[in-house]
Amino acid sequence: MDRAGSAPPRCPQAICCRSTPWSARSWHPAGLHLEQIVTSDAERHAITAYAEGDRLGDRTLAVIVTQSEDWDQPYDWKPSYRGKPVKLDRHEATMGGSGRHRWITWPIRTSENFESFGVLGHGLSEAELIRAANGVAADPRRPRIDAAHLPPGLDLVTTGALPIAGWEPRLGGTEQVWTNRQRRARVVVSQLPGDADLAVLAGATVSGEPREIRGTTGLAGGDLLSSGSLGLDWVHRDRALMIPKVRLWRENGVIVKVSALGLADHAVDAFVRELRPAGPEAVERARDRILDYPAELLFPPVDGENRSLRVVTHGRNAEHAWAMGAGLQDGTLTSVFRVLSRRAAIVDGGGGTFEWKPAYARAPLTLVRDVLELGLPSDNVLAGFAGTGVREVRITYADGTSAELPLGPAAGPGGVRWFSTEAKSRPFKLSAKTRDGKITHSVRRLP
């Protein structure tokens, strides 16, 4: 078929397993480590792309439907990008952008899902973009622009769908995440099998300029659809580090998108240069490295109240690794729990904040995290600390089997020592042996 009659691309979830994943060394600039390898399950959003020519970075136009009524970026200091009111023929809308890249968005008033139309333009004037927005057909299932409203020279490339999740648009398919929360750095590598037309579709959401990337013409810049606030793990004093830096290109039939936070441009380029195609065996070896992720890099240096965090206990089994970070300041102790998985995304197991009391250090056993029943990988992991008079902690099951739980160094408040373990079944009992040989099953639970 010619372009105008091309069929929508197949769902990438059906073919991503046949693509060759990209891998990288276990260490990268900024001390990044592999945190997860998953198949992106971000919800797919309808999008149609128009272009002048067939190369990434030429004049392009796209119309997309997203489940967001607000594209303002509180971490972007550029007022022009945050948007300004603009009057369309039938809608009050918002326009923003930077350089050659502009967007216009307005909510779909008839939608019950908080959906919005978005018109994205590369290399187009504001007048051309406004005219195109006035030609959007009011069909959220198949967004398109009337031919009479298209800028001169632009033709239909393809109609399809792209997954978009929160503040970071994704390609779908195989996704790798590399992080170092101590340095507040994160890189996501998304890959999706696709032809040149699908690459233009993906490139329509990138506010990038053409650049040679790994021997081909790609895009280097940022994300047009970034929105929402960042989590504490990625907040920097230098706000430029909180703007996603994107590289997108097509290589060997696979569209690759690298989106980084907390890194300078030269570090992102160094990361991209180190990427290599990896077969199934290499991917499995990479999954094993996930469980060796340095526990101290899973937590930012301070929590939301500027309390220092450090790892107090961690462990692993065949499929998961876990760690708990904690910090004490002004009499308040904060704990954060996270789980890594060979097969699934990282689990933020939550945490808690409670007033620290000296009596806690004298209690034999205190559980800060109990066994849960939420269907998460962290369900069977419990964590707590032993008082200063305890030399051994043991877990015992109904069948009579038991195991000693390793205790960390006496570095917690009041000299407590932390422990964690995977509880193999319920019920179970915890016991503490004190220095004088006494055994107690008394357990305090916090908060």
Coordinates of N, CA and C in Angstrom, one line a residue, residues 231-386:
G231 N 9.1 12.2 41.1 CA 9.3 11.7 42.4 C 10.6 12.2 43.1
L232 N 10.7 12.1 44.4 CA 11.8 12.6 45.1 C 13.1 12.0 44.6
D233 N 13.1 10.7 44.1 CA 14.3 10.1 43.7 C 15.0 10.8 42.6
W234 N 14.3 11.7 41.8 CA 15.0 12.3 40.6 C 15.0 13.8 40.7
V235 N 14.8 14.3 41.9 CA 14.8 15.8 42.1 C 16.3 16.3 42.3
H236 N 16.7 17.3 41.6 CA 18.0 17.9 41.7 C 17.9 19.4 41.9
R237 N 19.0 19.9 42.5 CA 19.0 21.4 42.7 C 19.2 22.0 41.3
D238 N 20.0 21.3 40.4 CA 20.1 21.8 39.0 C 18.9 21.3 38.3
R239 N 17.9 22.2 38.0 CA 16.7 21.8 37.4 C 16.9 21.2 36.0
A240 N 18.0 21.6 35.3 CA 18.2 21.1 34.0 C 18.4 19.6 34.0
L241 N 18.8 19.0 35.1 CA 19.0 17.5 35.2 C 17.6 16.8 35.3
M242 N 16.5 17.6 35.6 CA 15.2 17.0 35.7 C 14.4 17.0 34.4
I243 N 15.0 17.5 33.4 CA 14.4 17.5 32.1 C 14.9 16.2 31.3
P244 N 13.9 15.3 30.9 CA 14.3 14.1 30.2 C 15.2 14.4 29.0
K245 N 16.3 13.8 28.8 CA 17.1 13.9 27.6 C 16.9 12.6 26.8
V246 N 16.5 12.8 25.6 CA 16.0 11.7 24.8 C 16.9 11.5 23.5
R247 N 17.2 10.2 23.2 CA 17.8 9.8 21.9 C 16.9 8.8 21.3
L248 N 16.5 9.0 20.0 CA 15.6 8.1 19.3 C 16.2 7.8 18.0
W249 N 16.3 6.5 17.6 CA 16.8 6.1 16.3 C 16.3 4.8 15.9
R250 N 16.5 4.4 14.7 CA 16.1 3.0 14.2 C 17.3 2.3 13.7
E251 N 17.5 1.1 14.2 CA 18.7 0.3 13.9 C 18.3 -1.2 13.7
N252 N 18.6 -1.8 12.6 CA 18.3 -3.2 12.4 C 16.9 -3.6 12.6
G253 N 16.0 -2.7 12.1 CA 14.6 -3.0 12.2 C 13.9 -2.7 13.5
V254 N 14.7 -2.1 14.5 CA 14.2 -1.8 15.8 C 14.3 -0.4 16.1
I255 N 13.2 0.2 16.6 CA 13.2 1.6 17.0 C 13.6 1.6 18.5
V256 N 14.7 2.4 18.8 CA 15.2 2.5 20.1 C 15.1 3.9 20.7
K257 N 14.6 4.0 21.9 CA 14.4 5.3 22.5 C 15.1 5.2 23.9
V258 N 16.0 6.1 24.1 CA 16.7 6.3 25.4 C 16.3 7.6 26.0
S259 N 15.7 7.5 27.2 CA 15.2 8.7 28.0 C 15.9 8.7 29.3
A260 N 16.7 9.8 29.6 CA 17.5 9.9 30.8 C 17.1 11.0 31.6
L261 N 17.3 10.9 32.9 CA 17.1 11.9 34.0 C 18.4 11.9 34.8
G262 N 18.8 13.1 35.3 CA 19.9 13.2 36.2 C 21.3 13.1 35.5
L263 N 21.3 13.1 34.2 CA 22.6 13.0 33.5 C 22.8 14.1 32.5
A264 N 24.0 14.5 32.3 CA 24.3 15.5 31.3 C 24.3 14.9 29.9
D265 N 24.2 15.7 28.9 CA 24.1 15.2 27.5 C 25.2 14.3 27.2
H266 N 26.5 14.7 27.5 CA 27.6 13.9 27.1 C 27.5 12.5 27.8
A267 N 27.0 12.4 29.0 CA 26.9 11.1 29.7 C 25.8 10.2 29.0
V268 N 24.7 10.9 28.5 CA 23.7 10.1 27.8 C 24.3 9.6 26.5
D269 N 25.1 10.4 25.8 CA 25.7 9.9 24.5 C 26.7 8.8 24.8
A270 N 27.4 8.8 25.9 CA 28.3 7.8 26.2 C 27.5 6.5 26.5
F271 N 26.4 6.6 27.2 CA 25.5 5.4 27.4 C 25.1 4.8 26.1
V272 N 24.6 5.6 25.2 CA 24.1 5.1 23.9 C 25.2 4.4 23.1
R273 N 26.4 4.9 23.2 CA 27.5 4.3 22.4 C 27.8 2.9 23.0
E274 N 27.6 2.7 24.2 CA 27.9 1.4 24.8 C 26.8 0.3 24.6
L275 N 25.7 0.7 24.1 CA 24.6 -0.3 23.9 C 25.0 -1.3 22.8
R276 N 24.6 -2.5 23.0 CA 24.9 -3.6 22.1 C 23.7 -4.5 22.0
P277 N 23.5 -5.1 20.7 CA 22.4 -6.1 20.6 C 22.7 -7.3 21.5
A278 N 21.7 -7.9 22.1 CA 21.9 -9.0 22.9 C 20.9 -10.1 22.6
G279 N 21.4 -11.3 22.5 CA 20.5 -12.5 22.3 C 19.8 -12.9 23.6
P280 N 19.0 -14.0 23.5 CA 18.3 -14.5 24.7 C 19.2 -14.8 25.8
E281 N 20.3 -15.5 25.6 CA 21.2 -15.9 26.6 C 21.8 -14.7 27.4
A282 N 22.1 -13.7 26.6 CA 22.7 -12.5 27.2 C 21.6 -11.8 28.1
V283 N 20.4 -11.8 27.6 CA 19.3 -11.2 28.4 C 19.1 -11.9 29.7
E284 N 19.2 -13.2 29.7 CA 19.0 -14.0 30.9 C 20.1 -13.7 31.9
R285 N 21.4 -13.6 31.4 CA 22.5 -13.2 32.2 C 22.3 -11.8 32.8
A286 N 21.7 -10.9 32.0 CA 21.4 -9.6 32.5 C 20.4 -9.6 33.6
R287 N 19.4 -10.5 33.5 CA 18.4 -10.6 34.6 C 19.1 -11.0 35.9
D288 N 20.1 -11.9 35.8 CA 20.8 -12.3 37.0 C 21.5 -11.1 37.7
R289 N 22.0 -10.2 36.9 CA 22.7 -9.0 37.4 C 21.7 -8.1 38.2
I290 N 20.4 -8.1 37.8 CA 19.5 -7.3 38.5 C 19.5 -7.6 40.0
L291 N 19.6 -8.9 40.4 CA 19.6 -9.2 41.8 C 20.9 -8.9 42.5
D292 N 21.9 -8.5 41.8 CA 23.2 -8.1 42.4 C 23.2 -6.5 42.5
Y293 N 22.1 -5.9 42.2 CA 22.1 -4.4 42.2 C 22.6 -4.0 43.6
P294 N 23.6 -3.0 43.7 CA 24.0 -2.6 45.0 C 22.9 -1.9 45.8
A295 N 22.6 -2.5 47.0 CA 21.5 -2.1 47.7 C 21.5 -0.6 48.1
E296 N 22.8 -0.1 48.4 CA 22.9 1.3 48.8 C 22.5 2.3 47.7
L297 N 22.4 1.9 46.4 CA 22.0 2.8 45.4 C 20.5 2.8 45.1
L298 N 19.8 2.0 45.8 CA 18.3 2.0 45.6 C 17.6 3.1 46.3
F299 N 18.2 3.9 47.1 CA 17.6 5.0 47.8 C 18.3 6.3 47.6
P300 N 17.5 7.4 47.5 CA 18.1 8.7 47.4 C 18.8 9.0 48.7
P301 N 19.8 10.0 48.6 CA 20.6 10.3 49.8 C 19.7 10.8 51.0
V302 N 18.6 11.5 50.7 CA 17.8 12.0 51.8 C 16.3 11.8 51.4
D303 N 15.4 11.8 52.5 CA 14.0 11.6 52.2 C 13.4 13.0 52.0
G304 N 12.0 13.0 52.0 CA 11.3 14.2 51.8 C 11.5 15.3 52.8
E305 N 11.9 14.9 54.0 CA 12.1 15.8 55.1 C 13.6 16.1 55.3
N306 N 14.4 15.8 54.3 CA 15.8 16.0 54.3 C 16.6 15.1 55.3
R307 N 16.0 14.0 55.7 CA 16.7 13.1 56.6 C 17.6 12.1 55.7
S308 N 18.8 11.9 56.2 CA 19.7 11.0 55.5 C 19.1 9.6 55.5
L309 N 19.3 8.9 54.4 CA 18.8 7.5 54.3 C 20.0 6.6 54.1
R310 N 20.1 5.4 54.7 CA 21.1 4.4 54.4 C 20.5 3.0 54.5
V311 N 21.1 2.1 53.8 CA 20.6 0.7 53.9 C 20.8 0.1 55.2
V312 N 19.8 -0.4 55.9 CA 19.9 -1.1 57.2 C 19.8 -2.6 57.1
T313 N 19.1 -3.1 56.1 CA 19.0 -4.5 55.9 C 18.7 -4.8 54.4
H314 N 19.1 -6.0 53.9 CA 18.8 -6.4 52.5 C 19.0 -7.9 52.4
G315 N 18.4 -8.5 51.4 CA 18.6 -9.9 51.2 C 18.0 -10.3 49.8
R316 N 18.0 -11.5 49.5 CA 17.6 -12.0 48.1 C 17.2 -13.5 48.2
N317 N 16.4 -13.9 47.2 CA 16.1 -15.3 47.0 C 16.3 -15.5 45.5
A318 N 15.8 -16.6 44.9 CA 16.1 -16.9 43.5 C 15.5 -15.9 42.5
E319 N 14.4 -15.2 42.9 CA 13.8 -14.3 41.9 C 13.7 -12.9 42.3
H320 N 13.9 -12.6 43.6 CA 13.8 -11.2 44.1 C 15.0 -10.9 45.0
A321 N 15.2 -9.6 45.0 CA 16.2 -9.0 46.0 C 15.4 -7.8 46.7
W322 N 15.7 -7.6 47.9 CA 15.0 -6.5 48.6 C 16.0 -5.7 49.5
A323 N 15.6 -4.5 49.9 CA 16.4 -3.7 50.7 C 15.5 -2.7 51.5
M324 N 15.9 -2.3 52.7 CA 15.3 -1.3 53.4 C 16.3 -0.2 53.8
G325 N 15.9 1.0 53.5 CA 16.7 2.2 53.9 C 16.0 2.9 55.0
A326 N 16.7 3.5 55.9 CA 16.2 4.2 57.1 C 17.0 5.4 57.4
G327 N 16.4 6.3 58.1 CA 17.1 7.5 58.5 C 16.4 8.1 59.8
L328 N 17.2 8.7 60.7 CA 16.7 9.2 61.9 C 17.2 10.7 62.0
Q329 N 16.2 11.6 62.3 CA 16.5 13.0 62.4 C 15.5 13.6 63.3
D330 N 16.0 14.4 64.3 CA 15.1 15.1 65.2 C 14.1 14.2 65.9
G331 N 14.5 12.9 66.2 CA 13.7 12.0 66.9 C 12.7 11.3 66.1
T332 N 12.7 11.4 64.7 CA 11.8 10.7 63.8 C 12.5 9.8 62.9
L333 N 12.1 8.5 62.9 CA 12.7 7.5 62.0 C 11.9 7.2 60.8
T334 N 12.5 7.3 59.6 CA 11.8 7.0 58.4 C 12.4 5.8 57.8
S335 N 11.5 4.9 57.3 CA 12.0 3.7 56.6 C 11.3 3.6 55.2
V336 N 12.1 3.1 54.2 CA 11.6 2.9 52.9 C 12.0 1.5 52.4
F337 N 11.1 0.8 51.8 CA 11.3 -0.6 51.4 C 11.2 -0.8 49.9
R338 N 12.1 -1.5 49.2 CA 12.0 -1.7 47.8 C 12.4 -3.1 47.5
V339 N 11.8 -3.6 46.4 CA 12.0 -5.0 45.9 C 12.4 -5.0 44.4
L340 N 13.5 -5.7 44.1 CA 13.8 -5.9 42.7 C 13.4 -7.3 42.3
S341 N 13.1 -7.5 41.0 CA 12.7 -8.7 40.5 C 13.4 -9.1 39.2
R342 N 13.7 -10.3 38.9 CA 14.2 -10.7 37.6 C 13.2 -10.6 36.5
R343 N 12.0 -10.6 36.8 CA 10.9 -10.7 35.7 C 10.0 -9.5 35.8
A344 N 9.9 -8.7 36.8 CA 8.9 -7.7 36.9 C 9.6 -6.3 37.2
A345 N 8.7 -5.3 37.2 CA 9.2 -4.0 37.5 C 9.5 -3.9 39.0
I346 N 10.3 -2.9 39.4 CA 10.7 -2.7 40.8 C 9.4 -2.4 41.6
V347 N 9.3 -2.9 42.8 CA 8.2 -2.7 43.7 C 8.6 -1.7 44.8
D348 N 7.9 -0.6 44.8 CA 8.1 0.3 45.9 C 7.2 -0.1 47.0
G349 N 7.8 -0.8 48.0 CA 7.0 -1.4 49.1 C 6.6 -0.5 50.1
G350 N 6.7 0.8 49.9 CA 6.2 1.8 50.9 C 7.2 1.9 52.0
G351 N 6.8 2.4 53.1 CA 7.6 2.6 54.3 C 6.8 3.3 55.4
G352 N 7.4 3.9 56.3 CA 6.7 4.5 57.4 C 7.6 5.5 58.1
T353 N 6.9 6.3 58.9 CA 7.6 7.3 59.8 C 7.0 7.2 61.1
F354 N 7.9 7.1 62.2 CA 7.4 7.1 63.5 C 8.4 7.7 64.5
E355 N 7.8 8.2 65.6 CA 8.7 8.8 66.6 C 9.5 7.7 67.3
W356 N 10.8 8.0 67.3 CA 11.7 7.0 67.9 C 11.8 7.2 69.4
K357 N 11.6 6.1 70.1 CA 11.7 6.1 71.6 C 12.8 5.2 72.1
P358 N 13.5 5.6 73.1 CA 14.7 4.8 73.6 C 14.2 3.4 74.0
A359 N 13.0 3.3 74.4 CA 12.5 1.9 74.8 C 12.6 0.9 73.7
Y360 N 12.5 1.4 72.4 CA 12.6 0.5 71.3 C 13.9 -0.3 71.3
A361 N 15.0 0.4 71.7 CA 16.3 -0.3 71.7 C 16.4 -1.4 72.8
R362 N 15.5 -1.3 73.8 CA 15.5 -2.3 74.9 C 14.6 -3.5 74.6
A363 N 13.6 -3.3 73.7 CA 12.7 -4.4 73.3 C 13.5 -5.5 72.6
P364 N 13.2 -6.8 72.8 CA 14.0 -7.8 72.1 C 13.8 -7.8 70.6
L365 N 12.5 -7.7 70.1 CA 12.2 -7.7 68.7 C 11.2 -6.7 68.3
T366 N 11.4 -6.0 67.2 CA 10.4 -5.0 66.7 C 10.3 -5.2 65.2
L367 N 9.1 -5.4 64.8 CA 8.8 -5.6 63.3 C 8.4 -4.2 62.8
V368 N 9.1 -3.7 61.8 CA 8.7 -2.5 61.1 C 7.9 -2.8 59.8
R369 N 8.2 -4.0 59.3 CA 7.4 -4.5 58.1 C 7.0 -5.9 58.3
D370 N 5.7 -6.1 58.3 CA 5.2 -7.5 58.5 C 4.9 -8.1 57.2
V371 N 4.5 -9.4 57.2 CA 4.1 -10.2 56.0 C 2.8 -9.6 55.6
L372 N 2.7 -9.3 54.3 CA 1.4 -8.7 53.8 C 0.7 -9.7 52.9
E373 N -0.5 -9.4 52.4 CA -1.3 -10.2 51.5 C -1.8 -9.4 50.4
L374 N -0.9 -8.7 49.6 CA -1.4 -7.8 48.5 C -1.1 -8.4 47.2
G375 N -0.5 -9.6 47.1 CA -0.2 -10.1 45.8 C 1.1 -9.5 45.1
L376 N 1.9 -8.9 45.9 CA 3.2 -8.3 45.4 C 4.3 -9.2 45.7
P377 N 5.4 -9.0 45.0 CA 6.6 -9.9 45.3 C 7.2 -9.6 46.7
S378 N 6.8 -8.5 47.3 CA 7.3 -8.2 48.6 C 6.5 -8.8 49.7
D379 N 5.4 -9.5 49.4 CA 4.4 -9.9 50.4 C 5.1 -10.7 51.5
N380 N 6.0 -11.6 51.2 CA 6.5 -12.5 52.2 C 7.8 -12.0 52.9
V381 N 8.2 -10.8 52.6 CA 9.4 -10.3 53.2 C 9.0 -9.4 54.4
L382 N 9.6 -9.8 55.6 CA 9.4 -9.0 56.8 C 10.7 -8.4 57.2
A383 N 10.7 -7.3 57.9 CA 11.9 -6.6 58.3 C 11.7 -6.0 59.7
G384 N 12.7 -5.9 60.4 CA 12.6 -5.3 61.7 C 14.0 -5.1 62.4
F385 N 14.0 -4.9 63.7 CA 15.3 -4.8 64.3 C 15.3 -5.4 65.7
A386 N 16.5 -5.8 66.2 CA 16.6 -6.5 67.5 C 17.3 -5.5 68.4

